[in-house]
Amino acid sequence: MIDLKEVLKEYAEAKKYKLKELDDGKLGIDIAMKLQDGSFRYQFVWLWVVPGRGKGKDCVYFTSRAGTYTPNVNLYQLMKESGYGVYSTVTIVPDKDKDGNPCETVVVQASPVHEFLTKEEFLYILWEVAEVADILEERHFGGDLN
């Protein structure tokens, strides 16, 4: 079984990405998305282990915000475009906005079983969650907000 913290730390150092560690065991990393013009946009991904989530097995939970849900969001188009992911899915979760007010947020998430996860799969899923969230953020929520 891979050491998530160690793999993420190595990856962040190699790519020169910002890595955060919270007291509750959550890890966060800012993934760079290279644009066609050569500039970069960043997408933040949070990770943590959820004990016993997958039929009694620990799962690694990846999540990245795409944007705040409002009735103006085109859910039909959003769901069609959520198919960009192989390992990830799109959902709406309770959240708080920048001012701390309750809201609902569209996120991209994945939750593979930890014991079966290889380093290569971990890094692919990390990238996919960031990439799909970034695409949906750009197309449905006005650009790089998260």
PDB file of N, CA and C in Angstrom, residues 12-112:
ATOM      1  N   ALA A  12       4.949  16.860  -5.452  1.00  0.00           N
ATOM      2  CA  ALA A  12       4.933  18.319  -5.289  1.00  0.00           C
ATOM      3  C   ALA A  12       6.333  18.902  -5.426  1.00  0.00           C
ATOM      4  N   GLU A  13       7.309  18.250  -4.838  1.00  0.00           N
ATOM      5  CA  GLU A  13       8.693  18.722  -4.933  1.00  0.00           C
ATOM      6  C   GLU A  13       9.203  18.649  -6.368  1.00  0.00           C
ATOM      7  N   ALA A  14       8.909  17.548  -7.063  1.00  0.00           N
ATOM      8  CA  ALA A  14       9.364  17.380  -8.442  1.00  0.00           C
ATOM      9  C   ALA A  14       8.750  18.415  -9.379  1.00  0.00           C
ATOM     10  N   LYS A  15       7.485  18.738  -9.157  1.00  0.00           N
ATOM     11  CA  LYS A  15       6.770  19.674 -10.029  1.00  0.00           C
ATOM     12  C   LYS A  15       6.808  21.121  -9.524  1.00  0.00           C
ATOM     13  N   LYS A  16       7.352  21.288  -8.304  1.00  0.00           N
ATOM     14  CA  LYS A  16       7.375  22.607  -7.648  1.00  0.00           C
ATOM     15  C   LYS A  16       5.963  23.140  -7.393  1.00  0.00           C
ATOM     16  N   TYR A  17       5.077  22.234  -6.968  1.00  0.00           N
ATOM     17  CA  TYR A  17       3.700  22.580  -6.621  1.00  0.00           C
ATOM     18  C   TYR A  17       3.595  22.884  -5.130  1.00  0.00           C
ATOM     19  N   LYS A  18       2.661  23.727  -4.790  1.00  0.00           N
ATOM     20  CA  LYS A  18       2.401  24.034  -3.387  1.00  0.00           C
ATOM     21  C   LYS A  18       1.637  22.872  -2.761  1.00  0.00           C
ATOM     22  N   LEU A  19       2.090  22.460  -1.588  1.00  0.00           N
ATOM     23  CA  LEU A  19       1.458  21.370  -0.861  1.00  0.00           C
ATOM     24  C   LEU A  19       1.054  21.887   0.513  1.00  0.00           C
ATOM     25  N   LYS A  20      -0.178  21.564   0.938  1.00  0.00           N
ATOM     26  CA  LYS A  20      -0.666  21.965   2.257  1.00  0.00           C
ATOM     27  C   LYS A  20      -1.040  20.717   3.042  1.00  0.00           C
ATOM     28  N   GLU A  21      -0.814  20.794   4.353  1.00  0.00           N
ATOM     29  CA  GLU A  21      -1.231  19.712   5.242  1.00  0.00           C
ATOM     30  C   GLU A  21      -2.004  20.323   6.398  1.00  0.00           C
ATOM     31  N   LEU A  22      -3.233  19.857   6.598  1.00  0.00           N
ATOM     32  CA  LEU A  22      -4.068  20.345   7.683  1.00  0.00           C
ATOM     33  C   LEU A  22      -4.007  19.399   8.875  1.00  0.00           C
ATOM     34  N   ASP A  23      -4.377  19.901  10.039  1.00  0.00           N
ATOM     35  CA  ASP A  23      -4.341  19.110  11.269  1.00  0.00           C
ATOM     36  C   ASP A  23      -5.243  17.884  11.218  1.00  0.00           C
ATOM     37  N   ASP A  24      -6.318  17.947  10.421  1.00  0.00           N
ATOM     38  CA  ASP A  24      -7.265  16.831  10.368  1.00  0.00           C
ATOM     39  C   ASP A  24      -6.824  15.711   9.416  1.00  0.00           C
ATOM     40  N   GLY A  25      -5.584  15.783   8.930  1.00  0.00           N
ATOM     41  CA  GLY A  25      -5.059  14.741   8.051  1.00  0.00           C
ATOM     42  C   GLY A  25      -5.282  14.992   6.580  1.00  0.00           C
ATOM     43  N   LYS A  26      -5.984  16.045   6.235  1.00  0.00           N
ATOM     44  CA  LYS A  26      -6.195  16.359   4.820  1.00  0.00           C
ATOM     45  C   LYS A  26      -4.918  16.951   4.226  1.00  0.00           C
ATOM     46  N   LEU A  27      -4.706  16.608   2.971  1.00  0.00           N
ATOM     47  CA  LEU A  27      -3.595  17.158   2.200  1.00  0.00           C
ATOM     48  C   LEU A  27      -4.186  17.920   1.025  1.00  0.00           C
ATOM     49  N   GLY A  28      -3.502  18.955   0.584  1.00  0.00           N
ATOM     50  CA  GLY A  28      -3.960  19.725  -0.562  1.00  0.00           C
ATOM     51  C   GLY A  28      -2.791  20.082  -1.450  1.00  0.00           C
ATOM     52  N   ILE A  29      -3.035  20.108  -2.753  1.00  0.00           N
ATOM     53  CA  ILE A  29      -1.974  20.418  -3.708  1.00  0.00           C
ATOM     54  C   ILE A  29      -2.549  21.264  -4.837  1.00  0.00           C
ATOM     55  N   ASP A  30      -1.789  22.241  -5.262  1.00  0.00           N
ATOM     56  CA  ASP A  30      -2.157  23.133  -6.354  1.00  0.00           C
ATOM     57  C   ASP A  30      -1.528  22.598  -7.636  1.00  0.00           C
ATOM     58  N   ILE A  31      -2.345  22.083  -8.552  1.00  0.00           N
ATOM     59  CA  ILE A  31      -1.870  21.462  -9.789  1.00  0.00           C
ATOM     60  C   ILE A  31      -1.861  22.502 -10.918  1.00  0.00           C
ATOM     61  N   ALA A  32      -0.747  22.607 -11.638  1.00  0.00           N
ATOM     62  CA  ALA A  32      -0.630  23.558 -12.752  1.00  0.00           C
ATOM     63  C   ALA A  32      -1.206  22.952 -14.028  1.00  0.00           C
ATOM     64  N   MET A  33      -2.054  23.738 -14.696  1.00  0.00           N
ATOM     65  CA  MET A  33      -2.628  23.352 -15.988  1.00  0.00           C
ATOM     66  C   MET A  33      -2.023  24.274 -17.045  1.00  0.00           C
ATOM     67  N   LYS A  34      -1.238  23.726 -17.945  1.00  0.00           N
ATOM     68  CA  LYS A  34      -0.615  24.547 -18.992  1.00  0.00           C
ATOM     69  C   LYS A  34      -1.638  24.849 -20.077  1.00  0.00           C
ATOM     70  N   LEU A  35      -1.786  26.124 -20.407  1.00  0.00           N
ATOM     71  CA  LEU A  35      -2.736  26.560 -21.418  1.00  0.00           C
ATOM     72  C   LEU A  35      -2.075  26.621 -22.791  1.00  0.00           C
ATOM     73  N   GLN A  36      -2.884  26.737 -23.831  1.00  0.00           N
ATOM     74  CA  GLN A  36      -2.367  26.751 -25.200  1.00  0.00           C
ATOM     75  C   GLN A  36      -1.389  27.897 -25.451  1.00  0.00           C
ATOM     76  N   ASP A  37      -1.576  29.024 -24.764  1.00  0.00           N
ATOM     77  CA  ASP A  37      -0.678  30.164 -24.962  1.00  0.00           C
ATOM     78  C   ASP A  37       0.611  30.051 -24.145  1.00  0.00           C
ATOM     79  N   GLY A  38       0.792  28.935 -23.424  1.00  0.00           N
ATOM     80  CA  GLY A  38       1.997  28.720 -22.640  1.00  0.00           C
ATOM     81  C   GLY A  38       1.882  29.179 -21.197  1.00  0.00           C
ATOM     82  N   SER A  39       0.832  29.902 -20.869  1.00  0.00           N
ATOM     83  CA  SER A  39       0.642  30.344 -19.486  1.00  0.00           C
ATOM     84  C   SER A  39       0.045  29.192 -18.669  1.00  0.00           C
ATOM     85  N   PHE A  40      -0.082  29.399 -17.362  1.00  0.00           N
ATOM     86  CA  PHE A  40      -0.592  28.357 -16.479  1.00  0.00           C
ATOM     87  C   PHE A  40      -1.805  28.843 -15.706  1.00  0.00           C
ATOM     88  N   ARG A  41      -2.679  27.903 -15.417  1.00  0.00           N
ATOM     89  CA  ARG A  41      -3.801  28.108 -14.516  1.00  0.00           C
ATOM     90  C   ARG A  41      -3.667  26.980 -13.490  1.00  0.00           C
ATOM     91  N   TYR A  42      -4.116  27.231 -12.273  1.00  0.00           N
ATOM     92  CA  TYR A  42      -3.937  26.246 -11.203  1.00  0.00           C
ATOM     93  C   TYR A  42      -5.271  25.738 -10.693  1.00  0.00           C
ATOM     94  N   GLN A  43      -5.296  24.465 -10.309  1.00  0.00           N
ATOM     95  CA  GLN A  43      -6.489  23.839  -9.757  1.00  0.00           C
ATOM     96  C   GLN A  43      -6.107  23.124  -8.477  1.00  0.00           C
ATOM     97  N   PHE A  44      -6.786  23.470  -7.384  1.00  0.00           N
ATOM     98  CA  PHE A  44      -6.466  22.903  -6.077  1.00  0.00           C
ATOM     99  C   PHE A  44      -7.241  21.608  -5.862  1.00  0.00           C
ATOM    100  N   VAL A  45      -6.544  20.584  -5.378  1.00  0.00           N
ATOM    101  CA  VAL A  45      -7.151  19.279  -5.087  1.00  0.00           C
ATOM    102  C   VAL A  45      -6.860  18.932  -3.627  1.00  0.00           C
ATOM    103  N   TRP A  46      -7.922  18.545  -2.901  1.00  0.00           N
ATOM    104  CA  TRP A  46      -7.804  18.070  -1.521  1.00  0.00           C
ATOM    105  C   TRP A  46      -7.839  16.543  -1.531  1.00  0.00           C
ATOM    106  N   LEU A  47      -7.074  15.921  -0.606  1.00  0.00           N
ATOM    107  CA  LEU A  47      -7.050  14.469  -0.469  1.00  0.00           C
ATOM    108  C   LEU A  47      -7.080  14.094   1.004  1.00  0.00           C
ATOM    109  N   TRP A  48      -7.773  13.006   1.291  1.00  0.00           N
ATOM    110  CA  TRP A  48      -7.760  12.446   2.644  1.00  0.00           C
ATOM    111  C   TRP A  48      -8.266  11.017   2.580  1.00  0.00           C
ATOM    112  N   VAL A  49      -8.006  10.277   3.633  1.00  0.00           N
ATOM    113  CA  VAL A  49      -8.453   8.884   3.705  1.00  0.00           C
ATOM    114  C   VAL A  49      -9.766   8.834   4.479  1.00  0.00           C
ATOM    115  N   VAL A  50     -10.723   8.092   3.935  1.00  0.00           N
ATOM    116  CA  VAL A  50     -12.007   7.856   4.596  1.00  0.00           C
ATOM    117  C   VAL A  50     -12.018   6.385   5.020  1.00  0.00           C
ATOM    118  N   PRO A  51     -11.844   6.127   6.308  1.00  0.00           N
ATOM    119  CA  PRO A  51     -11.789   4.741   6.786  1.00  0.00           C
ATOM    120  C   PRO A  51     -13.103   3.991   6.533  1.00  0.00           C
ATOM    121  N   GLY A  52     -12.976   2.770   6.033  1.00  0.00           N
ATOM    122  CA  GLY A  52     -14.128   1.889   5.881  1.00  0.00           C
ATOM    123  C   GLY A  52     -15.159   2.316   4.852  1.00  0.00           C
ATOM    124  N   ARG A  53     -14.853   3.251   3.978  1.00  0.00           N
ATOM    125  CA  ARG A  53     -15.840   3.779   3.037  1.00  0.00           C
ATOM    126  C   ARG A  53     -16.232   2.781   1.940  1.00  0.00           C
ATOM    127  N   GLY A  54     -15.282   2.013   1.444  1.00  0.00           N
ATOM    128  CA  GLY A  54     -15.548   1.106   0.325  1.00  0.00           C
ATOM    129  C   GLY A  54     -15.748  -0.316   0.782  1.00  0.00           C
ATOM    130  N   LYS A  55     -16.982  -0.649   1.190  1.00  0.00           N
ATOM    131  CA  LYS A  55     -17.300  -1.999   1.667  1.00  0.00           C
ATOM    132  C   LYS A  55     -16.334  -2.429   2.761  1.00  0.00           C
ATOM    133  N   GLY A  56     -16.099  -1.494   3.692  1.00  0.00           N
ATOM    134  CA  GLY A  56     -15.226  -1.767   4.820  1.00  0.00           C
ATOM    135  C   GLY A  56     -13.760  -1.456   4.575  1.00  0.00           C
ATOM    136  N   LYS A  57     -13.403  -1.063   3.373  1.00  0.00           N
ATOM    137  CA  LYS A  57     -12.010  -0.738   3.057  1.00  0.00           C
ATOM    138  C   LYS A  57     -11.816   0.774   3.043  1.00  0.00           C
ATOM    139  N   ASP A  58     -10.621   1.201   3.441  1.00  0.00           N
ATOM    140  CA  ASP A  58     -10.291   2.619   3.435  1.00  0.00           C
ATOM    141  C   ASP A  58     -10.186   3.125   1.994  1.00  0.00           C
ATOM    142  N   CYS A  59     -10.749   4.295   1.761  1.00  0.00           N
ATOM    143  CA  CYS A  59     -10.685   4.914   0.436  1.00  0.00           C
ATOM    144  C   CYS A  59      -9.935   6.233   0.513  1.00  0.00           C
ATOM    145  N   VAL A  60      -9.256   6.559  -0.563  1.00  0.00           N
ATOM    146  CA  VAL A  60      -8.604   7.858  -0.691  1.00  0.00           C
ATOM    147  C   VAL A  60      -9.611   8.768  -1.379  1.00  0.00           C
ATOM    148  N   TYR A  61      -9.940   9.867  -0.744  1.00  0.00           N
ATOM    149  CA  TYR A  61     -10.932  10.788  -1.264  1.00  0.00           C
ATOM    150  C   TYR A  61     -10.223  11.979  -1.895  1.00  0.00           C
ATOM    151  N   PHE A  62     -10.415  12.180  -3.192  1.00  0.00           N
ATOM    152  CA  PHE A  62      -9.877  13.315  -3.935  1.00  0.00           C
ATOM    153  C   PHE A  62     -11.055  14.245  -4.232  1.00  0.00           C
ATOM    154  N   THR A  63     -10.886  15.540  -4.085  1.00  0.00           N
ATOM    155  CA  THR A  63     -11.959  16.461  -4.475  1.00  0.00           C
ATOM    156  C   THR A  63     -11.382  17.803  -4.910  1.00  0.00           C
ATOM    157  N   SER A  64     -12.032  18.401  -5.903  1.00  0.00           N
ATOM    158  CA  SER A  64     -11.632  19.715  -6.396  1.00  0.00           C
ATOM    159  C   SER A  64     -12.879  20.487  -6.809  1.00  0.00           C
ATOM    160  N   ARG A  65     -12.924  21.743  -6.402  1.00  0.00           N
ATOM    161  CA  ARG A  65     -14.091  22.581  -6.704  1.00  0.00           C
ATOM    162  C   ARG A  65     -14.101  23.022  -8.167  1.00  0.00           C
ATOM    163  N   ALA A  66     -15.301  22.989  -8.746  1.00  0.00           N
ATOM    164  CA  ALA A  66     -15.502  23.560 -10.081  1.00  0.00           C
ATOM    165  C   ALA A  66     -16.190  24.915  -9.963  1.00  0.00           C
ATOM    166  N   GLY A  67     -17.174  25.030  -9.066  1.00  0.00           N
ATOM    167  CA  GLY A  67     -17.864  26.307  -8.886  1.00  0.00           C
ATOM    168  C   GLY A  67     -19.078  26.178  -7.996  1.00  0.00           C
ATOM    169  N   THR A  68     -19.624  27.323  -7.624  1.00  0.00           N
ATOM    170  CA  THR A  68     -20.804  27.363  -6.769  1.00  0.00           C
ATOM    171  C   THR A  68     -22.052  27.067  -7.596  1.00  0.00           C
ATOM    172  N   TYR A  69     -22.845  26.126  -7.101  1.00  0.00           N
ATOM    173  CA  TYR A  69     -24.085  25.781  -7.795  1.00  0.00           C
ATOM    174  C   TYR A  69     -25.119  26.890  -7.608  1.00  0.00           C
ATOM    175  N   THR A  70     -25.754  27.259  -8.710  1.00  0.00           N
ATOM    176  CA  THR A  70     -26.907  28.161  -8.707  1.00  0.00           C
ATOM    177  C   THR A  70     -27.920  27.585  -9.692  1.00  0.00           C
ATOM    178  N   PRO A  71     -29.166  28.036  -9.641  1.00  0.00           N
ATOM    179  CA  PRO A  71     -30.152  27.549 -10.614  1.00  0.00           C
ATOM    180  C   PRO A  71     -29.793  27.895 -12.065  1.00  0.00           C
ATOM    181  N   ASN A  72     -28.839  28.801 -12.264  1.00  0.00           N
ATOM    182  CA  ASN A  72     -28.430  29.177 -13.626  1.00  0.00           C
ATOM    183  C   ASN A  72     -27.438  28.199 -14.248  1.00  0.00           C
ATOM    184  N   VAL A  73     -26.906  27.268 -13.465  1.00  0.00           N
ATOM    185  CA  VAL A  73     -25.958  26.288 -13.991  1.00  0.00           C
ATOM    186  C   VAL A  73     -26.706  25.340 -14.919  1.00  0.00           C
ATOM    187  N   ASN A  74     -26.154  25.124 -16.096  1.00  0.00           N
ATOM    188  CA  ASN A  74     -26.748  24.230 -17.081  1.00  0.00           C
ATOM    189  C   ASN A  74     -26.373  22.781 -16.707  1.00  0.00           C
ATOM    190  N   LEU A  75     -27.227  22.155 -15.903  1.00  0.00           N
ATOM    191  CA  LEU A  75     -26.919  20.810 -15.409  1.00  0.00           C
ATOM    192  C   LEU A  75     -26.823  19.777 -16.521  1.00  0.00           C
ATOM    193  N   TYR A  76     -27.644  19.927 -17.551  1.00  0.00           N
ATOM    194  CA  TYR A  76     -27.584  18.980 -18.668  1.00  0.00           C
ATOM    195  C   TYR A  76     -26.190  18.999 -19.304  1.00  0.00           C
ATOM    196  N   GLN A  77     -25.703  20.174 -19.639  1.00  0.00           N
ATOM    197  CA  GLN A  77     -24.389  20.302 -20.265  1.00  0.00           C
ATOM    198  C   GLN A  77     -23.276  19.895 -19.298  1.00  0.00           C
ATOM    199  N   LEU A  78     -23.429  20.270 -18.038  1.00  0.00           N
ATOM    200  CA  LEU A  78     -22.444  19.908 -17.025  1.00  0.00           C
ATOM    201  C   LEU A  78     -22.316  18.383 -16.912  1.00  0.00           C
ATOM    202  N   MET A  79     -23.448  17.694 -16.899  1.00  0.00           N
ATOM    203  CA  MET A  79     -23.417  16.229 -16.807  1.00  0.00           C
ATOM    204  C   MET A  79     -22.814  15.605 -18.056  1.00  0.00           C
ATOM    205  N   LYS A  80     -23.110  16.153 -19.226  1.00  0.00           N
ATOM    206  CA  LYS A  80     -22.507  15.629 -20.459  1.00  0.00           C
ATOM    207  C   LYS A  80     -20.988  15.760 -20.403  1.00  0.00           C
ATOM    208  N   GLU A  81     -20.521  16.894 -19.919  1.00  0.00           N
ATOM    209  CA  GLU A  81     -19.083  17.148 -19.877  1.00  0.00           C
ATOM    210  C   GLU A  81     -18.403  16.441 -18.710  1.00  0.00           C
ATOM    211  N   SER A  82     -19.150  15.947 -17.762  1.00  0.00           N
ATOM    212  CA  SER A  82     -18.530  15.226 -16.642  1.00  0.00           C
ATOM    213  C   SER A  82     -17.941  13.903 -17.115  1.00  0.00           C
ATOM    214  N   GLY A  83     -18.292  13.468 -18.296  1.00  0.00           N
ATOM    215  CA  GLY A  83     -17.774  12.240 -18.870  1.00  0.00           C
ATOM    216  C   GLY A  83     -16.322  12.321 -19.303  1.00  0.00           C
ATOM    217  N   TYR A  84     -15.683  13.478 -19.130  1.00  0.00           N
ATOM    218  CA  TYR A  84     -14.256  13.592 -19.446  1.00  0.00           C
ATOM    219  C   TYR A  84     -13.425  12.685 -18.556  1.00  0.00           C
ATOM    220  N   GLY A  85     -13.922  12.391 -17.363  1.00  0.00           N
ATOM    221  CA  GLY A  85     -13.168  11.595 -16.408  1.00  0.00           C
ATOM    222  C   GLY A  85     -13.348  10.105 -16.619  1.00  0.00           C
ATOM    223  N   VAL A  86     -12.341   9.350 -16.245  1.00  0.00           N
ATOM    224  CA  VAL A  86     -12.385   7.899 -16.259  1.00  0.00           C
ATOM    225  C   VAL A  86     -12.616   7.392 -14.834  1.00  0.00           C
ATOM    226  N   TYR A  87     -11.876   7.960 -13.881  1.00  0.00           N
ATOM    227  CA  TYR A  87     -11.954   7.552 -12.477  1.00  0.00           C
ATOM    228  C   TYR A  87     -12.788   8.496 -11.626  1.00  0.00           C
ATOM    229  N   SER A  88     -13.129   9.646 -12.165  1.00  0.00           N
ATOM    230  CA  SER A  88     -13.784  10.685 -11.365  1.00  0.00           C
ATOM    231  C   SER A  88     -15.257  10.841 -11.712  1.00  0.00           C
ATOM    232  N   THR A  89     -15.951  11.538 -10.825  1.00  0.00           N
ATOM    233  CA  THR A  89     -17.359  11.842 -11.030  1.00  0.00           C
ATOM    234  C   THR A  89     -17.599  13.289 -10.607  1.00  0.00           C
ATOM    235  N   VAL A  90     -18.763  13.810 -10.957  1.00  0.00           N
ATOM    236  CA  VAL A  90     -19.141  15.177 -10.607  1.00  0.00           C
ATOM    237  C   VAL A  90     -20.343  15.107  -9.678  1.00  0.00           C
ATOM    238  N   THR A  91     -20.316  15.915  -8.623  1.00  0.00           N
ATOM    239  CA  THR A  91     -21.423  15.945  -7.685  1.00  0.00           C
ATOM    240  C   THR A  91     -21.549  17.345  -7.098  1.00  0.00           C
ATOM    241  N   ILE A  92     -22.582  17.541  -6.303  1.00  0.00           N
ATOM    242  CA  ILE A  92     -22.805  18.805  -5.607  1.00  0.00           C
ATOM    243  C   ILE A  92     -22.746  18.512  -4.113  1.00  0.00           C
ATOM    244  N   VAL A  93     -21.950  19.306  -3.387  1.00  0.00           N
ATOM    245  CA  VAL A  93     -21.759  19.087  -1.952  1.00  0.00           C
ATOM    246  C   VAL A  93     -22.035  20.364  -1.166  1.00  0.00           C
ATOM    247  N   PRO A  94     -22.437  20.226   0.109  1.00  0.00           N
ATOM    248  CA  PRO A  94     -22.580  21.411   0.955  1.00  0.00           C
ATOM    249  C   PRO A  94     -21.199  22.013   1.197  1.00  0.00           C
ATOM    250  N   ASP A  95     -21.113  23.323   1.230  1.00  0.00           N
ATOM    251  CA  ASP A  95     -19.824  24.006   1.318  1.00  0.00           C
ATOM    252  C   ASP A  95     -20.034  25.379   1.945  1.00  0.00           C
ATOM    253  N   LYS A  96     -18.986  26.172   1.972  1.00  0.00           N
ATOM    254  CA  LYS A  96     -19.077  27.564   2.400  1.00  0.00           C
ATOM    255  C   LYS A  96     -18.366  28.428   1.370  1.00  0.00           C
ATOM    256  N   ASP A  97     -18.927  29.613   1.104  1.00  0.00           N
ATOM    257  CA  ASP A  97     -18.288  30.517   0.161  1.00  0.00           C
ATOM    258  C   ASP A  97     -17.118  31.242   0.829  1.00  0.00           C
ATOM    259  N   LYS A  98     -16.483  32.166   0.096  1.00  0.00           N
ATOM    260  CA  LYS A  98     -15.313  32.878   0.604  1.00  0.00           C
ATOM    261  C   LYS A  98     -15.600  33.661   1.886  1.00  0.00           C
ATOM    262  N   ASP A  99     -16.852  34.058   2.067  1.00  0.00           N
ATOM    263  CA  ASP A  99     -17.245  34.816   3.261  1.00  0.00           C
ATOM    264  C   ASP A  99     -17.725  33.913   4.397  1.00  0.00           C
ATOM    265  N   GLY A 100     -17.693  32.597   4.192  1.00  0.00           N
ATOM    266  CA  GLY A 100     -18.123  31.666   5.231  1.00  0.00           C
ATOM    267  C   GLY A 100     -19.600  31.350   5.229  1.00  0.00           C
ATOM    268  N   ASN A 101     -20.322  31.826   4.219  1.00  0.00           N
ATOM    269  CA  ASN A 101     -21.756  31.565   4.122  1.00  0.00           C
ATOM    270  C   ASN A 101     -22.006  30.190   3.508  1.00  0.00           C
ATOM    271  N   PRO A 102     -23.033  29.477   3.988  1.00  0.00           N
ATOM    272  CA  PRO A 102     -23.354  28.164   3.408  1.00  0.00           C
ATOM    273  C   PRO A 102     -23.713  28.294   1.923  1.00  0.00           C
ATOM    274  N   CYS A 103     -23.254  27.330   1.154  1.00  0.00           N
ATOM    275  CA  CYS A 103     -23.587  27.267  -0.275  1.00  0.00           C
ATOM    276  C   CYS A 103     -23.478  25.809  -0.704  1.00  0.00           C
ATOM    277  N   GLU A 104     -23.795  25.557  -1.945  1.00  0.00           N
ATOM    278  CA  GLU A 104     -23.584  24.236  -2.533  1.00  0.00           C
ATOM    279  C   GLU A 104     -22.565  24.401  -3.653  1.00  0.00           C
ATOM    280  N   THR A 105     -21.628  23.464  -3.714  1.00  0.00           N
ATOM    281  CA  THR A 105     -20.531  23.565  -4.664  1.00  0.00           C
ATOM    282  C   THR A 105     -20.494  22.336  -5.563  1.00  0.00           C
ATOM    283  N   VAL A 106     -20.283  22.581  -6.849  1.00  0.00           N
ATOM    284  CA  VAL A 106     -20.061  21.506  -7.816  1.00  0.00           C
ATOM    285  C   VAL A 106     -18.589  21.110  -7.688  1.00  0.00           C
ATOM    286  N   VAL A 107     -18.351  19.826  -7.416  1.00  0.00           N
ATOM    287  CA  VAL A 107     -16.988  19.326  -7.280  1.00  0.00           C
ATOM    288  C   VAL A 107     -16.770  18.115  -8.178  1.00  0.00           C
ATOM    289  N   VAL A 108     -15.510  17.891  -8.491  1.00  0.00           N
ATOM    290  CA  VAL A 108     -15.090  16.650  -9.146  1.00  0.00           C
ATOM    291  C   VAL A 108     -14.430  15.831  -8.048  1.00  0.00           C
ATOM    292  N   GLN A 109     -14.780  14.559  -7.979  1.00  0.00           N
ATOM    293  CA  GLN A 109     -14.254  13.718  -6.915  1.00  0.00           C
ATOM    294  C   GLN A 109     -13.946  12.313  -7.415  1.00  0.00           C
ATOM    295  N   ALA A 110     -13.113  11.634  -6.653  1.00  0.00           N
ATOM    296  CA  ALA A 110     -12.821  10.221  -6.882  1.00  0.00           C
ATOM    297  C   ALA A 110     -12.541   9.619  -5.509  1.00  0.00           C
ATOM    298  N   SER A 111     -12.787   8.309  -5.362  1.00  0.00           N
ATOM    299  CA  SER A 111     -12.539   7.670  -4.063  1.00  0.00           C
ATOM    300  C   SER A 111     -12.118   6.208  -4.242  1.00  0.00           C
ATOM    301  N   PRO A 112     -10.924   5.980  -4.795  1.00  0.00           N
ATOM    302  CA  PRO A 112     -10.451   4.601  -4.956  1.00  0.00           C
ATOM    303  C   PRO A 112     -10.080   3.960  -3.622  1.00  0.00           C
TER     304      PRO A 112
END
